[in-house]
Coordinates of C-alpha atoms and ligand atoms in Angstrom, one line a residue:
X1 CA 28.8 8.0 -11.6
X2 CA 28.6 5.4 -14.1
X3 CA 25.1 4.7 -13.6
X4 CA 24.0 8.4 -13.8
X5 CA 26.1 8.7 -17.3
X6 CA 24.3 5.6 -19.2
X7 CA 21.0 6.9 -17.4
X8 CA 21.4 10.2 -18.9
X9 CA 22.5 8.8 -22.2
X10 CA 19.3 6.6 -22.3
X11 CA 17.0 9.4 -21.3
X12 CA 18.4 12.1 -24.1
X13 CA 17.9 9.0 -26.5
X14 CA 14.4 8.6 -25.8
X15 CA 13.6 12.5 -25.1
X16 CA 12.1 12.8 -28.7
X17 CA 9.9 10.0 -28.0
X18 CA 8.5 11.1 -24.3
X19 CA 8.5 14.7 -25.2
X20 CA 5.3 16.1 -26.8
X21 CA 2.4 12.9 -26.5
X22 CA 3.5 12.2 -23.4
X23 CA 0.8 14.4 -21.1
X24 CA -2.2 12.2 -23.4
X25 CA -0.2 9.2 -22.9
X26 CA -0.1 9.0 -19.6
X27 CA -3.9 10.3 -19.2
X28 CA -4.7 7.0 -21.9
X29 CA -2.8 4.9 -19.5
X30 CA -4.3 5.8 -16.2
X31 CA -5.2 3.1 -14.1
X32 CA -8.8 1.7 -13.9
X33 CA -9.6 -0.2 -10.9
X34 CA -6.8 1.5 -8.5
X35 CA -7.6 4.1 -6.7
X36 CA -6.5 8.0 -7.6
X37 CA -7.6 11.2 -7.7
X38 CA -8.9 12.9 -10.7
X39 CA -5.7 15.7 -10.8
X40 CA -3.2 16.6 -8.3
X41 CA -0.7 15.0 -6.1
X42 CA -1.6 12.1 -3.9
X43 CA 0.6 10.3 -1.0
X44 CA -0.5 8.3 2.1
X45 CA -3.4 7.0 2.3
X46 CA -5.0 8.3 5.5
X47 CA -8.0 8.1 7.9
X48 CA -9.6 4.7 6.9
X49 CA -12.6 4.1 8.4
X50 CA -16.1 2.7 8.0
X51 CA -19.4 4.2 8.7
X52 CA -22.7 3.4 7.5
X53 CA -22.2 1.4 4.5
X54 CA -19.2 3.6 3.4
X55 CA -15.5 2.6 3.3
X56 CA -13.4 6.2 3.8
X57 CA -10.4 7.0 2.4
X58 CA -8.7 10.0 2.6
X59 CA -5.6 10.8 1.8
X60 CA -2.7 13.4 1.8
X61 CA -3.5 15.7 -1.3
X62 CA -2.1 18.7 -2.8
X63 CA -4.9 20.8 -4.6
X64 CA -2.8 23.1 -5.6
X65 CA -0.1 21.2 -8.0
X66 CA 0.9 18.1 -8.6
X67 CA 3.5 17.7 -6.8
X68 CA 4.2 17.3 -2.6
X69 CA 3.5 20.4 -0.7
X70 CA 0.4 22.0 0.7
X71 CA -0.7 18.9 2.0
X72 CA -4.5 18.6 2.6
X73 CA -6.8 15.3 3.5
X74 CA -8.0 14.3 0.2
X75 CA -11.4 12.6 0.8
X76 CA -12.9 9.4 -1.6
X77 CA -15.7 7.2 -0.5
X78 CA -16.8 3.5 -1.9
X79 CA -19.7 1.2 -0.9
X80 CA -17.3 -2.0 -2.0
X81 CA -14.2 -0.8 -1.8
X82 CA -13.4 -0.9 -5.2
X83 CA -15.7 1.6 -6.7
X84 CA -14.3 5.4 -5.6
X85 CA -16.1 8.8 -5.6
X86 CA -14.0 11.7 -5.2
X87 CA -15.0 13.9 -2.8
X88 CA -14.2 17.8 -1.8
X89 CA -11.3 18.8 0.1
X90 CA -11.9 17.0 4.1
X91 CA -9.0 18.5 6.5
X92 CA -7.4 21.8 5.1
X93 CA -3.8 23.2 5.3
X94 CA -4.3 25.9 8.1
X95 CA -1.6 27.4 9.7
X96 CA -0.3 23.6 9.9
X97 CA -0.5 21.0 6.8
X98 CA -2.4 18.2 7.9
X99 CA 0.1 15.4 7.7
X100 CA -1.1 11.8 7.7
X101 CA -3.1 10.2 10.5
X102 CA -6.2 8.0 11.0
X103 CA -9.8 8.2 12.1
X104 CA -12.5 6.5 14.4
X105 CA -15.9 6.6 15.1
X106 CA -16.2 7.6 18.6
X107 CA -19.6 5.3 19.4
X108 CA -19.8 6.6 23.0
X109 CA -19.2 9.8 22.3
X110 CA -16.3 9.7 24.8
X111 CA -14.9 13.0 22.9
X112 CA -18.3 14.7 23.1
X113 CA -17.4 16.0 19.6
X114 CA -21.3 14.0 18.7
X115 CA -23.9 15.6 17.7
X116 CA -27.6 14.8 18.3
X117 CA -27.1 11.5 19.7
X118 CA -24.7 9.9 16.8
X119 CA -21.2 9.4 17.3
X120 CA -18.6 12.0 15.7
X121 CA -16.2 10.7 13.1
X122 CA -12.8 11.6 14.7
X123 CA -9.7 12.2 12.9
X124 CA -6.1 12.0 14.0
X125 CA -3.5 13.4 12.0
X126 CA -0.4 15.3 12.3
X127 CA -0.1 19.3 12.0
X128 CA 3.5 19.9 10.6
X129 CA 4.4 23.5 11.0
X130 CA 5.6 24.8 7.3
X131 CA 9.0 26.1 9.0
X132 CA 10.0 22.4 9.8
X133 CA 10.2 22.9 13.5
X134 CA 7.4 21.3 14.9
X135 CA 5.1 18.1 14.3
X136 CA 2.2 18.0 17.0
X137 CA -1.2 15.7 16.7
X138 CA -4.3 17.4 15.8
X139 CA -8.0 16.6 16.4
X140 CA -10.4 17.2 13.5
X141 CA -14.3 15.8 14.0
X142 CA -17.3 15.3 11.4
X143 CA -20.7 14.9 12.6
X144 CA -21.9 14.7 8.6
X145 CA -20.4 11.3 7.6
X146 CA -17.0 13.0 7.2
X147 CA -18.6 15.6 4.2
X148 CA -17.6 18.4 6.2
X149 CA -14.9 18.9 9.1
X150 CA -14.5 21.3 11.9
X151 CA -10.7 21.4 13.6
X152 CA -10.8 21.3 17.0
X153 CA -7.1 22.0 17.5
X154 CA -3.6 20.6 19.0
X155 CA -4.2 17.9 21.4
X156 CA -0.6 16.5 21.8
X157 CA 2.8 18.5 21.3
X158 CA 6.1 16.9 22.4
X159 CA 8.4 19.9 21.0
X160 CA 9.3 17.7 18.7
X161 CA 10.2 18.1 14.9
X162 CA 9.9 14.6 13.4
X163 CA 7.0 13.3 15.3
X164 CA 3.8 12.1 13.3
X165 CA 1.4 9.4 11.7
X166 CA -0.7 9.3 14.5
X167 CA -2.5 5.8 14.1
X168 CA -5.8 6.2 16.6
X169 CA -7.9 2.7 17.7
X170 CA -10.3 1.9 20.5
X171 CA -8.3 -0.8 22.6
X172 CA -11.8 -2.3 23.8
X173 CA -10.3 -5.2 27.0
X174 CA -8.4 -1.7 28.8
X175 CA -11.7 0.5 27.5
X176 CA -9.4 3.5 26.2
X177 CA -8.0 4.6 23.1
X178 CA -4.7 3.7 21.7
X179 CA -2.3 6.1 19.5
X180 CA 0.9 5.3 18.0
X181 CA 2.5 7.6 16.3
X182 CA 6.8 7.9 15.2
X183 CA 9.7 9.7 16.4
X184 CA 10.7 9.0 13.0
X185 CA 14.3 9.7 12.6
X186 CA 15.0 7.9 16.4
X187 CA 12.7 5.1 14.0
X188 CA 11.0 4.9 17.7
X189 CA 7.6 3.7 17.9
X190 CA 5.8 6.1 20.9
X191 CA 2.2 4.6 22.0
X192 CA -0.1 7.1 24.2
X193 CA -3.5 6.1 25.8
X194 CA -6.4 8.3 26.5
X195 CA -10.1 8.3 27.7
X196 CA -11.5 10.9 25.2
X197 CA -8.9 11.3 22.1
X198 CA -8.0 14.8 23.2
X199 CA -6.1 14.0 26.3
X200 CA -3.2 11.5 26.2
X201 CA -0.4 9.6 28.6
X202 CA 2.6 8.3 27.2
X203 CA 2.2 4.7 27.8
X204 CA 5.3 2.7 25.9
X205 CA 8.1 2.9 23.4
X206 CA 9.3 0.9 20.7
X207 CA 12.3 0.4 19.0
X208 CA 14.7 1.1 17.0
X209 CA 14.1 -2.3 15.8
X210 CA 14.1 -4.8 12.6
X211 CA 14.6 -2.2 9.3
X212 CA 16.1 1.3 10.3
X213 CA 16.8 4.1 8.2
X214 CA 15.1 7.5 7.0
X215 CA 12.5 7.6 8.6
X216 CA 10.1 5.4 10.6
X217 CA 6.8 6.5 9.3
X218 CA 3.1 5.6 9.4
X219 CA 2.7 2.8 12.1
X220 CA -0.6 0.5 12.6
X221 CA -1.3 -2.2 15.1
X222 CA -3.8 -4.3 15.1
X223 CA -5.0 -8.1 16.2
X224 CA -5.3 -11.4 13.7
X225 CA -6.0 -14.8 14.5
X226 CA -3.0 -17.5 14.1
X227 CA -4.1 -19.3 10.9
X228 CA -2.2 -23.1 11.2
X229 CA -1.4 -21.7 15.3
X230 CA -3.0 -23.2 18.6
X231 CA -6.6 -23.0 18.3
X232 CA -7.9 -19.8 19.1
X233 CA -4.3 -18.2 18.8
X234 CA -4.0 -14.6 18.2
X235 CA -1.1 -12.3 17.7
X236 CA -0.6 -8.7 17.3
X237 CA 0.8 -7.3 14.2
X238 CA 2.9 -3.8 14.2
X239 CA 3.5 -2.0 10.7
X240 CA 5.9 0.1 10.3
X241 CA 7.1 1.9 7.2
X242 CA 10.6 2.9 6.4
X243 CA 11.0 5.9 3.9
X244 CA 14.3 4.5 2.6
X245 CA 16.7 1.8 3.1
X246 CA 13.8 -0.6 2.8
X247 CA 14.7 -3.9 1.1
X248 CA 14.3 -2.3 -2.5
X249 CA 16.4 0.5 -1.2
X250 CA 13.8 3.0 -0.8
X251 CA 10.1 3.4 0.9
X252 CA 8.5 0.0 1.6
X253 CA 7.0 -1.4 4.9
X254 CA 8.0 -4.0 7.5
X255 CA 6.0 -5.9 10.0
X256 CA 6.5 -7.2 13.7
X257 CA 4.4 -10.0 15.6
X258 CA 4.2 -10.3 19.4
X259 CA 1.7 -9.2 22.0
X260 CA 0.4 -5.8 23.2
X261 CA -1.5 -5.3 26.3
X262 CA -3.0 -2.1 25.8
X263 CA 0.0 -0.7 26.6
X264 CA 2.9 -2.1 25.6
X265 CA 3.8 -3.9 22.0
X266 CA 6.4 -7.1 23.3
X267 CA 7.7 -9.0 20.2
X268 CA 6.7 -12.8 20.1
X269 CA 10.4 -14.3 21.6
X270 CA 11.0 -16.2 18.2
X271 CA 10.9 -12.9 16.2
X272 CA 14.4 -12.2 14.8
X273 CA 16.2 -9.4 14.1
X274 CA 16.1 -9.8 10.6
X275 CA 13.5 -7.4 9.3
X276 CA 10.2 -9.0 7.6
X277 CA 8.5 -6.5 4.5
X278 CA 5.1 -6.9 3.8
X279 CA 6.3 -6.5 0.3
X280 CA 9.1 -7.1 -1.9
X281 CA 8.8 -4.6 -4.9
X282 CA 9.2 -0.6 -4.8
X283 CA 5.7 0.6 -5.0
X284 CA 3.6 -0.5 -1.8
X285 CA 4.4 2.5 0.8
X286 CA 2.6 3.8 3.9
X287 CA -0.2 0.7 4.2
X288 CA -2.4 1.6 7.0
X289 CA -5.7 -0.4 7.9
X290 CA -9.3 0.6 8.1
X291 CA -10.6 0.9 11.5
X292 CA -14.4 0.2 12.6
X293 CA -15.4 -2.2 9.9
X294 CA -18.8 -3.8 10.5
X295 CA -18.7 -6.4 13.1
X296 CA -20.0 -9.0 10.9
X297 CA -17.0 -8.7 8.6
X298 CA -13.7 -10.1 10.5
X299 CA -11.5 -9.0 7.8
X300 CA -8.4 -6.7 8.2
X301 CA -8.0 -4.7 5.8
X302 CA -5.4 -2.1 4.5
X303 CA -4.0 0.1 1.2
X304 CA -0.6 1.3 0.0
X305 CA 0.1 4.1 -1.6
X306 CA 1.7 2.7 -4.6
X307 CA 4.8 4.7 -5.0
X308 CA 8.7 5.3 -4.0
X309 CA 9.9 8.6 -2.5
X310 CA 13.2 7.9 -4.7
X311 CA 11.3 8.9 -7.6
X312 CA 7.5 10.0 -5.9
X313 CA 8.0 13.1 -8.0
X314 CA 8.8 12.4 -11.2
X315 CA 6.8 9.6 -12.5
X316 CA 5.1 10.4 -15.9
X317 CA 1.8 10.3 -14.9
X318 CA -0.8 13.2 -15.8
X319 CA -3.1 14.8 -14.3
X320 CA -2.9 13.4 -11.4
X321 CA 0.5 12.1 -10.1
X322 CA -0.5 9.2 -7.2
X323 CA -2.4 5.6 -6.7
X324 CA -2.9 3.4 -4.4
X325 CA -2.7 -0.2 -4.3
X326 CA -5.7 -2.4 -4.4
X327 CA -7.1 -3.2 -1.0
X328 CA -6.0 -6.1 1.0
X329 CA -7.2 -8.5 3.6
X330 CA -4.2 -9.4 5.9
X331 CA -3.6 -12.7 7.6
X332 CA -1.6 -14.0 9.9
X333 CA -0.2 -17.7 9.7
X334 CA 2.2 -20.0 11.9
X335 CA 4.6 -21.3 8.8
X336 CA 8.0 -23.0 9.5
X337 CA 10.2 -19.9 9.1
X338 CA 8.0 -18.1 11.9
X339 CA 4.9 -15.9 12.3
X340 CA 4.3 -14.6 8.6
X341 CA 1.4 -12.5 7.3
X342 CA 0.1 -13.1 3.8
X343 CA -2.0 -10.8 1.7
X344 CA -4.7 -11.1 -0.7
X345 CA -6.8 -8.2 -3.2
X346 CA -10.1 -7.7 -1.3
X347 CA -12.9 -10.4 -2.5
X348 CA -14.6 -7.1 -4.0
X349 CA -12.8 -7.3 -7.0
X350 CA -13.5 -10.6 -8.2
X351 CA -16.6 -9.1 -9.1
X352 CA -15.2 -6.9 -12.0
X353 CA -13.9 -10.2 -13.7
X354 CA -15.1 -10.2 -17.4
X355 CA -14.2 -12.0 -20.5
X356 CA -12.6 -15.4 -18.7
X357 CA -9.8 -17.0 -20.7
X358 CA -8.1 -20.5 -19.7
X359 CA -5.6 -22.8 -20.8
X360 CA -4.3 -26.2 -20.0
X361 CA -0.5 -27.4 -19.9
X362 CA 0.9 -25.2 -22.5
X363 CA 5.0 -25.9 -22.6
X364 CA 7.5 -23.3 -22.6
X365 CA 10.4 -23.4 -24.3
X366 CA 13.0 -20.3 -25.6
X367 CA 10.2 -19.5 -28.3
X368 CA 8.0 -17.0 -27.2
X369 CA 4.7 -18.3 -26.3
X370 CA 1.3 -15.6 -26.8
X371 CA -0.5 -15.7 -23.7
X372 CA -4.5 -15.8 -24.0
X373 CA -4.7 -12.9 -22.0
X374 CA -5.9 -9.3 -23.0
X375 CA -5.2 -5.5 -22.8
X376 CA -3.8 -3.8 -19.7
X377 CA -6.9 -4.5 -17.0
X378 CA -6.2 -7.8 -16.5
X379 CA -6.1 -10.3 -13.3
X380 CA -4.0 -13.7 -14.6
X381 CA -3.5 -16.5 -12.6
X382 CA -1.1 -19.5 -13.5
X383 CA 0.4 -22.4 -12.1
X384 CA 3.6 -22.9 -13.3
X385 CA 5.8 -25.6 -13.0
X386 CA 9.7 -24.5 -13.6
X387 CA 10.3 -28.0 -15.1
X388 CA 13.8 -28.7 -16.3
X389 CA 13.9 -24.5 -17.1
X390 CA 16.5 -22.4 -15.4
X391 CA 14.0 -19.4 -15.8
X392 CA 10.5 -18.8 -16.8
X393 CA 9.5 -15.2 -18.1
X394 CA 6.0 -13.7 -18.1
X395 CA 6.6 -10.4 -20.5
X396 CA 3.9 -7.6 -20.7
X397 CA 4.7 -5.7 -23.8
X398 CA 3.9 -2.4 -25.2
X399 CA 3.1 -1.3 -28.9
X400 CA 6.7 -0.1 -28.6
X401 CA 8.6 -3.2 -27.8
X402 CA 8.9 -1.8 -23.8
X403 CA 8.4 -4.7 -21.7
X404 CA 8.1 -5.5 -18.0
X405 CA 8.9 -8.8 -17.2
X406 CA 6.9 -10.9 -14.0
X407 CA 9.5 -14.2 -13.5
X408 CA 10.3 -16.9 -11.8
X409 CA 14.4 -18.2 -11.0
X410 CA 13.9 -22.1 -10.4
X411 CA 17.6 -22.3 -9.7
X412 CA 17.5 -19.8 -7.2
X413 CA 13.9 -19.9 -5.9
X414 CA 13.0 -16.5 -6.5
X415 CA 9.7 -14.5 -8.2
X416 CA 10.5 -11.3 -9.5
X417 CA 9.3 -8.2 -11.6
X418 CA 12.2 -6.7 -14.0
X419 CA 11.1 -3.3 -15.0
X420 CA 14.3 -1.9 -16.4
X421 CA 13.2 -1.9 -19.7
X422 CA 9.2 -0.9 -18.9
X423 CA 9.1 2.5 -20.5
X424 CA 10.9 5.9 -21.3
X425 CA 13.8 6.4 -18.5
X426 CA 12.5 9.3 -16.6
X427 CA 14.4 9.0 -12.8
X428 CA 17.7 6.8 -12.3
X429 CA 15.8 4.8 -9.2
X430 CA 13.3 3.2 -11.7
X431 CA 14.7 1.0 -13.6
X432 CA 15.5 -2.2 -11.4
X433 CA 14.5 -5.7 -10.9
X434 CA 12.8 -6.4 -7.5
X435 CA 13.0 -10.2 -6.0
X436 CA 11.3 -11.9 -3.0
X437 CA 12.9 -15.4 -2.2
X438 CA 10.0 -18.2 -2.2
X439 CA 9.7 -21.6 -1.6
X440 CA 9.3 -23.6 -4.9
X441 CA 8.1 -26.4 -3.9
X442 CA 8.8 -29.3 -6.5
X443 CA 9.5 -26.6 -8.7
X444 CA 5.5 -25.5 -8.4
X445 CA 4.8 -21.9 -8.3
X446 CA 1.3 -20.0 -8.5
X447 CA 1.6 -16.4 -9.3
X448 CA -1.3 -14.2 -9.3
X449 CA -0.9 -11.0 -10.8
X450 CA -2.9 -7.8 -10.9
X451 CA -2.5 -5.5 -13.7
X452 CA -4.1 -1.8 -14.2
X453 CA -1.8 0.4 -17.3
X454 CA 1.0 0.5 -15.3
X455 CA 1.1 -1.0 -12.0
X456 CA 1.8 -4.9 -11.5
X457 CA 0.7 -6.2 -7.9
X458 CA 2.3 -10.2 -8.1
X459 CA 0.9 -12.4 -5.2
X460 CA 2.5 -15.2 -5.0
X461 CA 1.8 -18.3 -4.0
X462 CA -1.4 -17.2 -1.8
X463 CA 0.1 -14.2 -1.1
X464 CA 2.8 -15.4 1.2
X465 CA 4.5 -12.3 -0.9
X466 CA 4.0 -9.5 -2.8
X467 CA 5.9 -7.6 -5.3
X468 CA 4.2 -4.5 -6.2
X469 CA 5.8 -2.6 -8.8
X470 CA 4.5 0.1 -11.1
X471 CA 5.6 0.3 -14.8
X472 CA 5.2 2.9 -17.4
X473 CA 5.1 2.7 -21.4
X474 CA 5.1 4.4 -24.6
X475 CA 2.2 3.5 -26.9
X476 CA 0.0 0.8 -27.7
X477 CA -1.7 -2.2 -26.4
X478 CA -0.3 -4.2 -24.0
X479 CA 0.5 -7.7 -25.1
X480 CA 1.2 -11.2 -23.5
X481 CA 3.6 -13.4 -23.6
X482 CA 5.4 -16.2 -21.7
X483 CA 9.3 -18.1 -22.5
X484 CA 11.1 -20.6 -20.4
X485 CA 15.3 -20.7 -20.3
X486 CA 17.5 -23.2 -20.0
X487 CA 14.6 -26.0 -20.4
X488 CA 11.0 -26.1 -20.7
X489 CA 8.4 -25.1 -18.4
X490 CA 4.7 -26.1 -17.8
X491 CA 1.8 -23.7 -17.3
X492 CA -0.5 -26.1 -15.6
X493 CA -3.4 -23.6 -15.4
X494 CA -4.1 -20.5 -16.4
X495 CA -7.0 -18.2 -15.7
X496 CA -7.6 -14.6 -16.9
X497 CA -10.3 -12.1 -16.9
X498 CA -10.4 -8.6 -18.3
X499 CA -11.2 -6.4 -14.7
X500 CA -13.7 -4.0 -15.8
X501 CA -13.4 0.0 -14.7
X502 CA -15.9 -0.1 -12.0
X503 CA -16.5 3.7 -12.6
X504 CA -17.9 2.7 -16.0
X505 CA -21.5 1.7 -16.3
Ligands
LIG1 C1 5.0 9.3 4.5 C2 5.0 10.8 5.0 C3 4.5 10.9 6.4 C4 4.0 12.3 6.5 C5 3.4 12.5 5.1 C6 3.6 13.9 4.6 O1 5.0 9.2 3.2 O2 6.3 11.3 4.9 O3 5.4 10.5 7.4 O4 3.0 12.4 7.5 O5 4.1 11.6 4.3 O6 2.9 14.0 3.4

């Protein structure tokens, strides 16, 4: 109760101020090298795939408002993963929306949806019917590199209300294909096999398990060697995403390790009951992986959509209200603690780096220290030492004295991002501080943050975690600045570039 009071205090404070600009604000502030559509709402990303020399992505999409409802795959394709073009419509809202789901190229044609002697790009997804009272998986197939779509039509109906996110991969030592998909307020994980992608057996179930809540949603599996494991160790990884209750208290994802045979997904013995996120802030929901990339490129990779069903709906951005998280390459590694993946941007996006800035062992103290970094497309990476400093603060500051803060707790080895002071209030869920525990080792931390206008993703150290968090602003440029409590601190490195908008010439 008190909460909602000051919140509605603040936000009647600071309506003068969000009121008129803010529609050109938030246009002026739209992220560059993230991913979203040019107007309209955007949630899951969906359907990721390659296929000759193009990385899909597609996406659940509302071309009607911005807002959820009507949903619609939402189609973008990239050559490099960081360079987007919008594309019409894919998978309409018929007499079912097209919920989220994945797609594969069939090479064998074992669907004989192909054409001419090349294989159909399949999709998977879930028809919701608009009364709420039933969620079967639908078949959709291109034979146009995904520019056009025919439905075929239902091919798996349980009676069921609240089952979805079919996730669809060729499982290539049993020769079938693979589905998972959610009963996602049991937070059961149901896998099916089949021979063709229309027919399928019910081969397993998982859970509940690690993080429950409302719901279980958008599952993926997939294989990664053991990085620091046996030689030639490899382990399965399930994702699963929790629409609430996650460890910011809303939507954020959670992994398991262990084996699957095909079949069955068995947990490694070691893994404990304690649920594992693949990220620590508020704003990294939904990641799914790409399926068929080239064989001569062993990466896993995946996307988020960066955003919170606490507040999905109301964030101040115009006209498009939805982004996703930079792509990023998964791995798996043996560490102390247990199987643990880590997480880095795609390689791509080195390539936009312009305009490098460095520094050498500049000392923090409780003076504010301008940071050589510039503007609001930035990558910055520092090694930090926490010294004799109880804190150390990173603050990204607008031309209105909002700030959003990237820090590190020596005391209490955590990295956070503090965004209750980042912008204009606008939903009660927002403003919050999001920590992931880490390891400071002698007090050394690197922290790796990618900025775009108003997201933060933090990797830190290597990308054993993430906090991915957006922030929003009022006007002005953004500017840097770094402080140390308690003590003094040491930047050891620091390396910035300006990311260019890879839509710009
Ligand atoms: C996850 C989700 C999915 C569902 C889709 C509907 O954010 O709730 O479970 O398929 O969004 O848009």
């Amino acid at each position: 109760m008190r909460r909602t009071a000051v919140f509605l205090i603040l936000a009647a404070l600071s309506a003068p101020l969000s009121a008129a600009p803010l529609a050109a604000r938030a246009e002026a502030f739209r992220p560059s090298y993230h991913f979203a559509p040019a107007r309209n709402w955007m949630n899951d990303p969906n359907g990721m795939v390659y296929f000759e020399g193009e990385y899909h992505l597609f996406y659940q999409y509302n071309p009607h408002g911005d807002r959820w409802g009507h949903m619609n795959w939402g189609h973008a394709v990239s050559p490099d993963l960081v360079t987007w073009q919008e594309l019409p419509v894919a998978i309409p809202e018929t007499d079912v929306m097209a919920f989220s789901g994945s797609a594969v190229i069939d090479w064998d044609n074992t669907s004989g949806l192909g054409r001419g002697g090349r294989p159909p790009m399949v999709a998977v997804y879930t028809g919701h019917d608009p009364k709420g009272t039933n969620q079967s998986q639908y078949v959709a197939y291109s034979n146009d590199k995904g520019r056009t779509w025919t439905v075929h039509g239902k091919v798996l109906d349980i009676g069921s209300a609240e089952f979805r996110d079919p996730k669809v991969f060729w499982h290539a030592p049993t020769r079938r294909w693979v589905m998972l998909a959610v009963m996602a307020v049991e937070n059961r994980l149901a896998i099916y096999t089949s021979p063709d992608l229309k027919t399928w057996t019910h081969a397993s179930d998982f859970g509940p398990a690690g993080g429950r809540g409302k719901n279980w949603e958008c599952p993926d599996l997939f294989e990664l060697p053991v990085e620091g494991g046996k030689p030639g160790e490899k382990r399965w990884v399930l994702g699963i995403n929790l629409g609430d209750n996650a460890v910011n208290g809303g939507s954020g994802g959670q992994y398991f390790v262990g084996d699957f045979d095909g079949a069955r997904f068995t947990p490694d013995p070691t893994w404990t009951a304690a649920p594992q996120w693949t990220d620590w802030g508020a704003d990294f929901y939904a990641a799914v992986s790409w399926n068929d990339l080239p064989k001569s490129d062993p990466r896993r990779i995946w996307i988020g959509w960066a955003n919170n069903w606490r507040y999905a709906n109301l964030i101040p951005t115009y006209p498009s209200r939805g982004l996703m998280t930079l792509p990023r390459t998964v791995t798996l590694r043996r560490t102390p603690e247990g199987y643990r993946i880590a997480q880095a941007p795609v390689r791509e996006v080195e390539a936009l780096r312009r305009d490098h800035q460095a520094a050498k062992d500049v000392v923090l103290g409780a003076e504010p220290r301008a940071l050589p970094v510039r503007g609001g497309a930035v990558e910055l990476i520092l090694d930090l030492d926490t010294g004799t400093s109880e804190q150390v603060q990173v603050a990204i500051t607008d031309g209105q004295g909002y700030q959003t803060l990237i820090g590190v707790t020596a005391a209490t080895n955590e990295v956070f991002i503090d965004r209750t002071r980042s912008g204009p209030p606008f939903a009660e869920t927002f403003p919050e501080r999001h920590i992931a525990p880490v390891n400071l080792s002698k007090g050394k931390v690197r922290l790796r943050a990618f900025v775009d206008q108003s997201i933060v993703e933090l990797y830190v150290n290597d990308g054993q975690q993430t906090i991915t968090d957006r922030f929003y602003r009022g006007g002005g440029e953004l500017t840097w600045s770094a402080t140390a409590r308690g003590g003094t601190a040491t930047i050891r490195t620091l390396d910035a570039w300006t990311i260019a908008d890879p839509h710009k010439p």
